[in-house]
Amino acid sequence: MRGAAQGLTSQPDRMASMPEEPSPHIDFGWIDSQDGLVELVDELLEIPRYALDTEFHRERTYYPKLALIQIAWWPEGTYEKQELVLIDPLELDVSDLGRLFDTESLCVIHAAQQDLDVLTHAVGSIPKRMFDTQIAGGFVGYGTPSLVSLLQGEIGITPAKGDRLTDWLRRPLTDNQRQYAAADVEYLLDVHDRLVVKLAQQGRLEWAEDACEELRIRPTSGSNPHDAWLRLKDARSLRPGGRAIAQSLAAWREERAMRVDIPVRQVLPDLAVLGLSQRGPSTLKELRQARGVDDRHAKGGIADEILAAVERGKDMPPPESPKTSDDLDRNLRPAVTLISAWVSQIARDEKIDTTMLATRADIVGLLRDDADARLASGWRAALLGQGIRDLVSGKAGLTFDPQGRLTLVPV
């Protein structure tokens, strides 16, 4: 059923023989029938790991439109040939992949956040176990690497450039398009092998796995419409009654966008949500006077739905204002900038992507004693948490060492 791609061995003692340049042509199978997908999943159920990537579009829709799935794996018991297939989701029901995702098989993927969103809505589930090579690269000195950067750094190859504006939903795909898609997973398992070795040597494999799990369980789009108002840029400026209306309006907008599958901005722009939340209109005349509202929002059924959402908001208890660094104790606010500088130094010393280590919001969350503060537990707490507490309690201070490094020292 499938052609085999000549892949690189995933055994560490064979890695030295890897080629310096990618093969000019990738062999792959093409699956566009339900029986073919069932057969593939049956085979993969026995495989300990597989590489996965997706191609999709979401510019004109609420939900991402899945256009292609790429999967590569080493057949059980052999490292001589790697199998690789492209799956056409326009011709079949990809929900059968849920059987694979429910196993303990490890899904190796690069920059998985959007892929997880795509799979959630197209398949109905996501892999139970996942290793994101972009996240892992951030723990071994790559920052936030592209797949090209990892392939160049770990394997010494530069994949052929593809057309980033490809319309993946158009059929038939050209051979160049298929080759470009196949290249996204061709060496992913080999990159995984090498990153695991480096992470284990540096004692960071568990850190990377924890970070991958954080991403895996992060909520996807549409998971909670009642939190949609928090994404409004100026939501904090609203008074309590306005926040309640904003929460109701943003939830309605999100739900309507999901129902008709269009981007939320096409339902109602943010400016209109904020304007309506401030004014709280009860009539069509008042609706038309709100900033950001145009003729298509102020007539017919859509106007009735907007006014109904506003009225629901007026009857709702106002949600808490979004937390920011302004909510922090005034005496601790200057410490945030100082701690950020120290965190950046630790990130450089440890060769860890700074945003992976701690964001400004993470620092504020710890200083505010938030229940879900990321720096309060796990590997981040071990690396930073106690040092930050010692710094703000006066038990430690920061100084420059002879090499110009910012260093934490006991007081």
CSV table of N, CA and C in Angstrom, one decimal, residues 77-203:
chain,number,residue,atom,x,y,z
A,77,GLY,N,10.7,-3.4,14.8
A,77,GLY,CA,11.8,-4.4,14.6
A,77,GLY,C,12.8,-4.1,13.6
A,78,THR,N,12.7,-3.0,12.9
A,78,THR,CA,13.7,-2.7,11.8
A,78,THR,C,14.0,-1.2,11.8
A,79,TYR,N,15.2,-0.9,11.5
A,79,TYR,CA,15.7,0.5,11.3
A,79,TYR,C,16.3,0.7,9.9
A,80,GLU,N,15.9,-0.2,9.0
A,80,GLU,CA,16.5,-0.1,7.7
A,80,GLU,C,15.8,0.8,6.7
A,81,LYS,N,14.5,0.9,6.9
A,81,LYS,CA,13.7,1.8,6.0
A,81,LYS,C,12.6,2.4,6.9
A,82,GLN,N,12.4,3.7,6.6
A,82,GLN,CA,11.3,4.5,7.3
A,82,GLN,C,10.1,4.5,6.4
A,83,GLU,N,9.0,4.3,6.9
A,83,GLU,CA,7.7,4.5,6.2
A,83,GLU,C,7.2,5.9,6.3
A,84,LEU,N,6.6,6.4,5.3
A,84,LEU,CA,6.0,7.7,5.3
A,84,LEU,C,4.8,7.8,4.4
A,85,VAL,N,3.7,8.4,4.9
A,85,VAL,CA,2.5,8.5,4.2
A,85,VAL,C,1.9,9.9,4.3
A,86,LEU,N,1.2,10.3,3.3
A,86,LEU,CA,0.4,11.5,3.3
A,86,LEU,C,-1.1,11.1,3.2
A,87,ILE,N,-1.9,11.7,4.1
A,87,ILE,CA,-3.3,11.3,4.3
A,87,ILE,C,-4.1,12.5,3.8
A,88,ASP,N,-5.1,12.2,2.9
A,88,ASP,CA,-5.9,13.3,2.3
A,88,ASP,C,-7.2,13.3,3.1
A,89,PRO,N,-7.4,14.3,4.0
A,89,PRO,CA,-8.6,14.4,4.8
A,89,PRO,C,-9.8,14.9,4.1
A,90,LEU,N,-9.6,15.4,2.8
A,90,LEU,CA,-10.7,15.9,2.0
A,90,LEU,C,-11.5,14.7,1.4
A,91,GLU,N,-10.9,13.5,1.5
A,91,GLU,CA,-11.5,12.3,0.9
A,91,GLU,C,-12.0,11.3,1.9
A,92,LEU,N,-11.7,11.5,3.2
A,92,LEU,CA,-12.0,10.5,4.1
A,92,LEU,C,-12.2,11.1,5.5
A,93,ASP,N,-12.8,10.3,6.4
A,93,ASP,CA,-13.0,10.7,7.8
A,93,ASP,C,-11.8,10.3,8.6
A,94,VAL,N,-11.1,11.4,9.1
A,94,VAL,CA,-9.8,11.1,9.8
A,94,VAL,C,-10.1,10.8,11.3
A,95,SER,N,-11.3,10.7,11.7
A,95,SER,CA,-11.5,10.5,13.2
A,95,SER,C,-11.0,9.1,13.6
A,96,ASP,N,-10.7,8.2,12.6
A,96,ASP,CA,-10.2,6.9,13.0
A,96,ASP,C,-8.8,7.0,13.5
A,97,LEU,N,-8.1,8.1,13.3
A,97,LEU,CA,-6.8,8.4,13.9
A,97,LEU,C,-6.9,8.4,15.5
A,98,GLY,N,-8.1,8.7,15.9
A,98,GLY,CA,-8.3,8.7,17.4
A,98,GLY,C,-7.9,7.4,18.1
A,99,ARG,N,-8.0,6.3,17.3
A,99,ARG,CA,-7.6,5.0,17.9
A,99,ARG,C,-6.1,5.0,18.2
A,100,LEU,N,-5.3,5.6,17.3
A,100,LEU,CA,-3.9,5.8,17.4
A,100,LEU,C,-3.6,6.7,18.6
A,101,PHE,N,-4.3,7.9,18.6
A,101,PHE,CA,-4.0,8.9,19.6
A,101,PHE,C,-4.2,8.4,21.0
A,102,ASP,N,-5.1,7.4,21.1
A,102,ASP,CA,-5.5,6.9,22.5
A,102,ASP,C,-4.5,5.9,23.0
A,103,THR,N,-3.5,5.5,22.2
A,103,THR,CA,-2.5,4.5,22.7
A,103,THR,C,-1.3,5.3,23.4
A,104,GLU,N,-0.4,4.5,23.9
A,104,GLU,CA,0.8,5.0,24.5
A,104,GLU,C,1.9,5.4,23.5
A,105,SER,N,1.6,5.2,22.2
A,105,SER,CA,2.6,5.5,21.2
A,105,SER,C,2.9,7.0,21.3
A,106,LEU,N,4.2,7.4,21.2
A,106,LEU,CA,4.7,8.8,21.3
A,106,LEU,C,4.5,9.5,19.9
A,107,CYS,N,3.8,10.6,19.9
A,107,CYS,CA,3.7,11.4,18.7
A,107,CYS,C,4.8,12.5,18.8
A,108,VAL,N,5.7,12.4,17.8
A,108,VAL,CA,6.8,13.4,17.7
A,108,VAL,C,6.3,14.5,16.7
A,109,ILE,N,6.4,15.7,17.1
A,109,ILE,CA,5.8,16.8,16.3
A,109,ILE,C,6.6,18.0,16.5
A,110,HIS,N,6.6,18.9,15.5
A,110,HIS,CA,7.3,20.2,15.6
A,110,HIS,C,6.4,21.4,15.7
A,111,ALA,N,6.5,22.2,16.7
A,111,ALA,CA,5.7,23.4,16.9
A,111,ALA,C,4.2,23.0,16.9
A,112,ALA,N,3.8,22.3,17.9
A,112,ALA,CA,2.6,21.5,17.9
A,112,ALA,C,1.3,22.3,18.2
A,113,GLN,N,1.4,23.6,18.7
A,113,GLN,CA,0.3,24.3,19.2
A,113,GLN,C,-0.9,24.3,18.2
A,114,GLN,N,-0.6,24.8,17.0
A,114,GLN,CA,-1.7,24.9,16.0
A,114,GLN,C,-2.1,23.5,15.5
A,115,ASP,N,-1.2,22.6,15.4
A,115,ASP,CA,-1.6,21.2,15.0
A,115,ASP,C,-2.5,20.6,16.0
A,116,LEU,N,-2.3,20.8,17.3
A,116,LEU,CA,-3.2,20.3,18.3
A,116,LEU,C,-4.6,20.8,18.2
A,117,ASP,N,-4.7,22.1,17.8
A,117,ASP,CA,-6.0,22.8,17.6
A,117,ASP,C,-6.7,22.1,16.4
A,118,VAL,N,-5.9,21.9,15.3
A,118,VAL,CA,-6.4,21.3,14.1
A,118,VAL,C,-7.0,19.9,14.4
A,119,LEU,N,-6.2,19.1,15.1
A,119,LEU,CA,-6.5,17.7,15.4
A,119,LEU,C,-7.7,17.6,16.3
A,120,THR,N,-7.8,18.5,17.3
A,120,THR,CA,-8.9,18.5,18.2
A,120,THR,C,-10.2,18.6,17.4
A,121,HIS,N,-10.3,19.5,16.4
A,121,HIS,CA,-11.5,19.7,15.7
A,121,HIS,C,-11.8,18.7,14.6
A,122,ALA,N,-10.7,18.2,14.0
A,122,ALA,CA,-10.8,17.3,12.8
A,122,ALA,C,-10.9,15.9,13.2
A,123,VAL,N,-10.2,15.5,14.2
A,123,VAL,CA,-10.1,14.1,14.7
A,123,VAL,C,-11.1,13.9,15.9
A,124,GLY,N,-11.2,14.9,16.7
A,124,GLY,CA,-11.9,14.8,17.9
A,124,GLY,C,-11.1,14.4,19.1
A,125,SER,N,-9.8,14.3,18.9
A,125,SER,CA,-8.9,14.0,20.0
A,125,SER,C,-7.5,14.4,19.6
A,126,ILE,N,-6.6,14.3,20.6
A,126,ILE,CA,-5.1,14.6,20.3
A,126,ILE,C,-4.3,13.4,20.9
A,127,PRO,N,-3.1,13.3,20.5
A,127,PRO,CA,-2.3,12.2,21.0
A,127,PRO,C,-2.1,12.2,22.6
A,128,LYS,N,-2.2,11.1,23.2
A,128,LYS,CA,-2.1,10.9,24.6
A,128,LYS,C,-0.6,11.3,25.1
A,129,ARG,N,0.3,11.0,24.2
A,129,ARG,CA,1.7,11.3,24.5
A,129,ARG,C,2.3,12.1,23.4
A,130,MET,N,3.1,13.2,23.7
A,130,MET,CA,3.6,14.0,22.6
A,130,MET,C,5.0,14.6,23.0
A,131,PHE,N,5.8,14.7,22.0
A,131,PHE,CA,7.1,15.3,22.1
A,131,PHE,C,7.3,16.3,21.1
A,132,ASP,N,7.4,17.6,21.5
A,132,ASP,CA,7.5,18.7,20.6
A,132,ASP,C,9.0,19.1,20.4
A,133,THR,N,9.5,18.9,19.2
A,133,THR,CA,10.9,19.1,19.0
A,133,THR,C,11.3,20.6,19.1
A,134,GLN,N,10.3,21.5,18.8
A,134,GLN,CA,10.6,22.9,19.0
A,134,GLN,C,10.8,23.2,20.5
A,135,ILE,N,9.9,22.7,21.3
A,135,ILE,CA,10.0,22.9,22.8
A,135,ILE,C,11.4,22.3,23.2
A,136,ALA,N,11.6,21.1,22.8
A,136,ALA,CA,12.9,20.4,23.3
A,136,ALA,C,14.1,21.2,22.8
A,137,GLY,N,14.1,21.7,21.6
A,137,GLY,CA,15.2,22.5,21.2
A,137,GLY,C,15.5,23.7,22.0
A,138,GLY,N,14.4,24.3,22.6
A,138,GLY,CA,14.6,25.4,23.5
A,138,GLY,C,15.4,25.1,24.8
A,139,PHE,N,15.5,23.8,25.1
A,139,PHE,CA,16.2,23.4,26.3
A,139,PHE,C,17.7,23.1,26.0
A,140,VAL,N,18.1,23.1,24.8
A,140,VAL,CA,19.5,22.7,24.5
A,140,VAL,C,20.2,23.8,23.6
A,141,GLY,N,19.7,25.1,23.8
A,141,GLY,CA,20.4,26.2,23.2
A,141,GLY,C,19.9,26.7,21.9
A,142,TYR,N,18.7,26.2,21.4
A,142,TYR,CA,18.2,26.7,20.1
A,142,TYR,C,17.3,27.8,20.1
A,143,GLY,N,16.9,28.3,21.3
A,143,GLY,CA,15.9,29.3,21.4
A,143,GLY,C,14.5,28.8,21.1
A,144,THR,N,13.8,29.4,20.1
A,144,THR,CA,12.6,28.8,19.7
A,144,THR,C,12.8,28.4,18.2
A,145,PRO,N,13.3,27.2,17.9
A,145,PRO,CA,13.9,26.9,16.6
A,145,PRO,C,12.8,26.6,15.6
A,146,SER,N,13.0,26.9,14.4
A,146,SER,CA,12.3,26.4,13.2
A,146,SER,C,12.7,25.0,13.0
A,147,LEU,N,11.9,24.3,12.2
A,147,LEU,CA,12.3,22.9,11.8
A,147,LEU,C,13.6,23.0,11.0
A,148,VAL,N,13.7,23.9,10.1
A,148,VAL,CA,14.9,24.1,9.3
A,148,VAL,C,16.2,24.2,10.2
A,149,SER,N,16.1,25.0,11.3
A,149,SER,CA,17.2,25.3,12.2
A,149,SER,C,17.6,23.9,12.8
A,150,LEU,N,16.6,23.1,13.3
A,150,LEU,CA,16.9,21.9,13.9
A,150,LEU,C,17.6,20.9,12.9
A,151,LEU,N,17.1,20.9,11.7
A,151,LEU,CA,17.6,20.0,10.7
A,151,LEU,C,19.1,20.4,10.4
A,152,GLN,N,19.3,21.7,10.3
A,152,GLN,CA,20.7,22.1,10.0
A,152,GLN,C,21.6,21.8,11.2
A,153,GLY,N,21.1,22.1,12.4
A,153,GLY,CA,21.9,22.0,13.5
A,153,GLY,C,22.2,20.5,14.0
A,154,GLU,N,21.2,19.7,13.9
A,154,GLU,CA,21.3,18.3,14.4
A,154,GLU,C,21.7,17.3,13.3
A,155,ILE,N,21.3,17.5,12.1
A,155,ILE,CA,21.6,16.5,11.0
A,155,ILE,C,22.5,17.0,10.0
A,156,GLY,N,22.6,18.4,9.9
A,156,GLY,CA,23.5,18.9,8.8
A,156,GLY,C,22.9,19.0,7.5
A,157,ILE,N,21.5,19.1,7.4
A,157,ILE,CA,20.9,19.2,6.1
A,157,ILE,C,20.0,20.4,6.0
A,158,THR,N,19.8,20.9,4.8
A,158,THR,CA,18.9,22.0,4.6
A,158,THR,C,17.8,21.6,3.6
A,159,PRO,N,16.6,21.4,4.1
A,159,PRO,CA,15.5,20.9,3.2
A,159,PRO,C,15.2,21.9,2.1
A,160,ALA,N,14.7,21.4,1.0
A,160,ALA,CA,14.3,22.3,-0.1
A,160,ALA,C,13.2,23.3,0.3
A,161,LYS,N,13.3,24.5,-0.2
A,161,LYS,CA,12.3,25.5,0.2
A,161,LYS,C,11.0,25.2,-0.6
A,162,GLY,N,9.9,25.4,0.1
A,162,GLY,CA,8.6,25.2,-0.6
A,162,GLY,C,7.9,26.5,-0.6
A,163,ASP,N,6.7,26.6,-1.3
A,163,ASP,CA,5.9,27.8,-1.4
A,163,ASP,C,5.0,27.9,-0.1
A,164,ARG,N,5.4,28.8,0.7
A,164,ARG,CA,4.6,29.0,2.0
A,164,ARG,C,3.2,29.5,1.8
A,165,LEU,N,2.9,29.9,0.5
A,165,LEU,CA,1.5,30.4,0.2
A,165,LEU,C,0.7,29.3,-0.5
A,166,THR,N,1.2,28.1,-0.4
A,166,THR,CA,0.5,27.0,-1.1
A,166,THR,C,-0.9,26.9,-0.6
A,167,ASP,N,-1.9,26.7,-1.5
A,167,ASP,CA,-3.2,26.4,-1.2
A,167,ASP,C,-3.4,24.9,-1.0
A,168,TRP,N,-3.3,24.4,0.2
A,168,TRP,CA,-3.3,23.0,0.5
A,168,TRP,C,-4.6,22.4,0.3
A,169,LEU,N,-5.7,23.2,0.2
A,169,LEU,CA,-7.0,22.6,0.0
A,169,LEU,C,-7.3,22.3,-1.4
A,170,ARG,N,-6.5,22.8,-2.4
A,170,ARG,CA,-6.7,22.6,-3.8
A,170,ARG,C,-6.2,21.2,-4.2
A,171,ARG,N,-7.0,20.6,-5.0
A,171,ARG,CA,-6.6,19.3,-5.5
A,171,ARG,C,-6.7,19.3,-7.1
A,172,PRO,N,-5.8,18.5,-7.7
A,172,PRO,CA,-4.7,17.7,-7.1
A,172,PRO,C,-3.5,18.5,-6.6
A,173,LEU,N,-2.8,18.0,-5.6
A,173,LEU,CA,-1.6,18.6,-5.2
A,173,LEU,C,-0.5,18.3,-6.2
A,174,THR,N,0.4,19.2,-6.4
A,174,THR,CA,1.5,18.9,-7.3
A,174,THR,C,2.5,18.0,-6.6
A,175,ASP,N,3.4,17.4,-7.4
A,175,ASP,CA,4.4,16.5,-6.8
A,175,ASP,C,5.3,17.3,-5.9
A,176,ASN,N,5.6,18.6,-6.3
A,176,ASN,CA,6.5,19.4,-5.5
A,176,ASN,C,5.8,19.7,-4.1
A,177,GLN,N,4.5,19.9,-4.2
A,177,GLN,CA,3.8,20.2,-2.9
A,177,GLN,C,3.8,19.0,-2.0
A,178,ARG,N,3.6,17.8,-2.6
A,178,ARG,CA,3.7,16.6,-1.8
A,178,ARG,C,5.1,16.3,-1.2
A,179,GLN,N,6.1,16.6,-2.0
A,179,GLN,CA,7.4,16.4,-1.6
A,179,GLN,C,7.7,17.4,-0.4
A,180,TYR,N,7.3,18.6,-0.5
A,180,TYR,CA,7.5,19.6,0.5
A,180,TYR,C,6.8,19.1,1.8
A,181,ALA,N,5.6,18.6,1.7
A,181,ALA,CA,4.9,18.2,2.9
A,181,ALA,C,5.6,17.0,3.5
A,182,ALA,N,6.0,16.0,2.7
A,182,ALA,CA,6.7,14.8,3.2
A,182,ALA,C,8.0,15.2,3.9
A,183,ALA,N,8.7,16.2,3.5
A,183,ALA,CA,9.9,16.6,4.1
A,183,ALA,C,9.7,17.1,5.5
A,184,ASP,N,8.5,17.5,5.9
A,184,ASP,CA,8.3,18.0,7.2
A,184,ASP,C,8.4,16.9,8.3
A,185,VAL,N,8.2,15.7,7.9
A,185,VAL,CA,8.3,14.6,8.8
A,185,VAL,C,9.5,13.6,8.5
A,186,GLU,N,10.1,13.8,7.4
A,186,GLU,CA,11.1,12.8,6.9
A,186,GLU,C,12.2,12.5,8.0
A,187,TYR,N,12.7,13.6,8.6
A,187,TYR,CA,13.8,13.5,9.6
A,187,TYR,C,13.4,13.8,11.0
A,188,LEU,N,12.1,13.9,11.3
A,188,LEU,CA,11.7,14.3,12.6
A,188,LEU,C,12.0,13.3,13.7
A,189,LEU,N,12.0,12.0,13.4
A,189,LEU,CA,12.3,11.0,14.4
A,189,LEU,C,13.8,11.0,14.6
A,190,ASP,N,14.6,11.3,13.7
A,190,ASP,CA,16.0,11.4,13.9
A,190,ASP,C,16.4,12.6,14.7
A,191,VAL,N,15.7,13.7,14.5
A,191,VAL,CA,15.9,14.9,15.3
A,191,VAL,C,15.5,14.5,16.8
A,192,HIS,N,14.4,13.8,16.9
A,192,HIS,CA,14.0,13.4,18.3
A,192,HIS,C,15.0,12.6,19.0
A,193,ASP,N,15.6,11.6,18.3
A,193,ASP,CA,16.7,10.8,18.9
A,193,ASP,C,17.8,11.7,19.4
A,194,ARG,N,18.3,12.6,18.6
A,194,ARG,CA,19.4,13.4,19.0
A,194,ARG,C,19.1,14.4,20.1
A,195,LEU,N,17.9,14.9,20.1
A,195,LEU,CA,17.5,15.8,21.2
A,195,LEU,C,17.4,15.1,22.5
A,196,VAL,N,16.8,13.9,22.4
A,196,VAL,CA,16.7,13.1,23.7
A,196,VAL,C,18.0,12.8,24.3
A,197,VAL,N,19.0,12.5,23.4
A,197,VAL,CA,20.4,12.2,23.9
A,197,VAL,C,20.9,13.4,24.6
A,198,LYS,N,20.8,14.6,24.0
A,198,LYS,CA,21.3,15.8,24.6
A,198,LYS,C,20.6,16.2,25.9
A,199,LEU,N,19.3,16.1,25.9
A,199,LEU,CA,18.5,16.4,27.0
A,199,LEU,C,18.8,15.5,28.2
A,200,ALA,N,19.0,14.2,27.9
A,200,ALA,CA,19.4,13.3,29.0
A,200,ALA,C,20.8,13.6,29.5
A,201,GLN,N,21.7,13.9,28.7
A,201,GLN,CA,23.1,14.3,29.1
A,201,GLN,C,23.1,15.5,30.0
A,202,GLN,N,22.2,16.4,29.8
A,202,GLN,CA,22.1,17.7,30.5
A,202,GLN,C,21.1,17.6,31.7
A,203,GLY,N,20.5,16.4,31.9
A,203,GLY,CA,19.5,16.3,33.0
A,203,GLY,C,18.2,17.1,32.7
